[in-house]
Amino acid sequence: MVVLEHEEAWSKAELAEVLAELHEQHAHSTEILEAQEADLTGLLRDSGDGAGQDQADLGATSFERDHELTVLNHEREKLAQIDRALGRIDDGTYGVCESCGNPIGKMRLMAFPRATLCMTCKQREERR
């Protein structure tokens, strides 16, 4: 795995730490996804056709459903990022910026193991 010029190569312990963090995040996100999907299923079932509910109840139900969908989509994206990071570790491209091809940096990856961009590219992306 690549590192910045001033960084030491990844040790087995550091890589094991990153892998453990990614697997822990994966398990946590999977739990959240399952719970959110169950909540959303309940909301959709309970909302029915809206007969007998006033507009305030319908609005609250709609807001809650939209919120659950947002959380669900966020967790799905997070899970995809985790899977992508694990795949990059397996194929040897972990630590390479997907935008410019330069090293992301070991310290950044240890702080945020799902990172796919170096700091320069991430800052450029956030300014857009």
Tab-separated table of C-alpha atoms in Angstrom:
chain	number	residue	atom	x	y	z
A	1	MET	CA	0.000	0.000	0.000
A	2	VAL	CA	1.238	3.447	-0.863
A	3	VAL	CA	2.132	6.178	1.624
A	4	LEU	CA	3.225	9.797	1.408
A	5	GLU	CA	6.975	10.438	1.070
A	6	HIS	CA	7.449	11.388	4.737
A	7	GLU	CA	5.415	8.444	6.082
A	8	GLU	CA	6.638	4.998	7.040
A	9	ALA	CA	5.225	1.958	5.265
A	10	TRP	CA	2.094	0.365	6.680
A	11	SER	CA	2.838	-2.108	9.447
A	12	LYS	CA	0.822	-5.289	9.834
A	13	ALA	CA	-0.634	-3.886	13.067
A	14	GLU	CA	-1.733	-0.640	11.380
A	15	LEU	CA	-3.355	-2.515	8.518
A	16	ALA	CA	-5.067	-4.857	10.986
A	17	GLU	CA	-6.378	-1.804	12.863
A	18	VAL	CA	-7.833	-0.293	9.682
A	19	LEU	CA	-9.364	-3.625	8.662
A	20	ALA	CA	-10.909	-4.066	12.113
A	21	GLU	CA	-12.361	-0.541	11.957
A	22	LEU	CA	-13.828	-1.150	8.499
A	23	HIS	CA	-15.352	-4.482	9.538
A	24	GLU	CA	-16.800	-2.876	12.680
A	25	GLN	CA	-18.283	-0.032	10.616
A	26	HIS	CA	-19.675	-2.593	8.158
A	27	ALA	CA	-21.431	-4.534	10.921
A	28	HIS	CA	-22.784	-1.333	12.486
A	29	SER	CA	-24.087	0.017	9.168
A	30	THR	CA	-25.700	-3.333	8.372
A	31	GLU	CA	-27.528	-3.260	11.728
A	32	ILE	CA	-28.706	0.303	11.124
A	33	LEU	CA	-29.866	-0.579	7.600
A	34	GLU	CA	-31.881	-3.542	8.826
A	35	ALA	CA	-33.529	-1.451	11.562
A	36	GLN	CA	-34.264	1.445	9.191
A	37	GLU	CA	-35.740	-0.883	6.583
A	38	ALA	CA	-38.012	-2.402	9.245
A	39	ASP	CA	-39.053	1.089	10.416
A	40	LEU	CA	-39.754	2.180	6.857
A	41	THR	CA	-41.773	-0.954	6.151
A	42	GLY	CA	-43.843	-0.200	9.257
A	43	LEU	CA	-44.368	3.412	8.185
A	44	LEU	CA	-45.472	2.384	4.721
A	45	ARG	CA	-47.800	-0.273	6.100
A	46	ASP	CA	-49.285	2.079	8.713
A	47	SER	CA	-49.761	4.946	6.286
A	48	GLY	CA	-52.116	2.898	4.105
A	49	ASP	CA	-54.166	5.092	1.843
A	50	GLY	CA	-54.517	7.896	4.381
A	51	ALA	CA	-58.269	7.437	4.795
A	52	GLY	CA	-59.497	8.835	8.097
A	53	GLN	CA	-56.334	10.848	8.796
A	54	ASP	CA	-56.289	14.615	8.922
A	55	GLN	CA	-53.759	16.616	6.909
A	56	ALA	CA	-51.474	17.174	9.901
A	57	ASP	CA	-51.209	13.414	10.488
A	58	LEU	CA	-50.555	12.817	6.798
A	59	GLY	CA	-47.890	15.539	6.773
A	60	ALA	CA	-46.166	14.125	9.850
A	61	THR	CA	-46.218	10.620	8.394
A	62	SER	CA	-44.844	11.891	5.099
A	63	PHE	CA	-42.079	13.822	6.875
A	64	GLU	CA	-41.138	10.795	8.978
A	65	ARG	CA	-41.086	8.543	5.907
A	66	ASP	CA	-38.870	11.020	4.029
A	67	HIS	CA	-36.518	11.217	7.007
A	68	GLU	CA	-36.270	7.419	7.225
A	69	LEU	CA	-35.526	7.251	3.484
A	70	THR	CA	-32.764	9.847	3.861
A	71	VAL	CA	-31.142	7.929	6.726
A	72	LEU	CA	-31.509	4.670	4.807
A	73	ASN	CA	-29.856	6.111	1.692
A	74	HIS	CA	-27.028	7.591	3.783
A	75	GLU	CA	-26.317	4.210	5.383
A	76	ARG	CA	-26.437	2.448	2.010
A	77	GLU	CA	-23.859	4.900	0.660
A	78	LYS	CA	-21.682	4.441	3.752
A	79	LEU	CA	-21.870	0.653	3.368
A	80	ALA	CA	-20.881	0.956	-0.304
A	81	GLN	CA	-17.877	3.103	0.696
A	82	ILE	CA	-16.822	0.499	3.266
A	83	ASP	CA	-17.142	-2.305	0.711
A	84	ARG	CA	-15.130	-0.251	-1.782
A	85	ALA	CA	-12.374	0.361	0.808
A	86	LEU	CA	-12.210	-3.356	1.631
A	87	GLY	CA	-12.031	-4.156	-2.086
A	88	ARG	CA	-9.221	-1.632	-2.572
A	89	ILE	CA	-7.273	-3.266	0.260
A	90	ASP	CA	-7.741	-6.655	-1.431
A	91	ASP	CA	-6.671	-5.445	-4.870
A	92	GLY	CA	-3.742	-3.346	-3.602
A	93	THR	CA	-5.072	0.092	-4.562
A	94	TYR	CA	-5.969	1.199	-1.029
A	95	GLY	CA	-4.344	4.537	-0.283
A	96	VAL	CA	-4.265	5.745	-3.892
A	97	CYS	CA	-6.354	8.851	-4.624
A	98	GLU	CA	-9.110	7.991	-7.104
A	99	SER	CA	-8.858	11.448	-8.654
A	100	CYS	CA	-5.145	12.199	-9.106
A	101	GLY	CA	-3.460	8.855	-8.381
A	102	ASN	CA	-1.240	10.257	-5.620
A	103	PRO	CA	-1.063	8.709	-2.150
A	104	ILE	CA	-3.951	9.645	0.157
A	105	GLY	CA	-1.790	9.524	3.252
A	106	LYS	CA	-1.656	6.987	6.030
A	107	MET	CA	-2.763	9.414	8.757
A	108	ARG	CA	-5.855	10.422	6.763
A	109	LEU	CA	-6.752	6.786	6.136
A	110	MET	CA	-6.283	5.858	9.771
A	111	ALA	CA	-8.616	8.709	10.756
A	112	PHE	CA	-11.107	8.042	7.938
A	113	PRO	CA	-10.573	4.530	6.500
A	114	ARG	CA	-13.215	5.029	3.778
A	115	ALA	CA	-11.327	7.955	2.198
A	116	THR	CA	-10.861	7.690	-1.548
A	117	LEU	CA	-9.379	11.137	-2.192
A	118	CYS	CA	-6.195	12.822	-1.005
A	119	MET	CA	-6.615	16.055	0.966
A	120	THR	CA	-5.920	18.257	-2.058
A	121	CYS	CA	-8.564	16.573	-4.211
A	122	LYS	CA	-11.061	16.432	-1.332
A	123	GLN	CA	-10.663	20.164	-0.687
A	124	ARG	CA	-11.068	20.867	-4.403
A	125	GLU	CA	-14.248	18.737	-4.447
A	126	GLU	CA	-15.706	20.546	-1.435
A	127	ARG	CA	-15.122	23.987	-3.001
A	128	ARG	CA	-17.284	23.120	-6.010
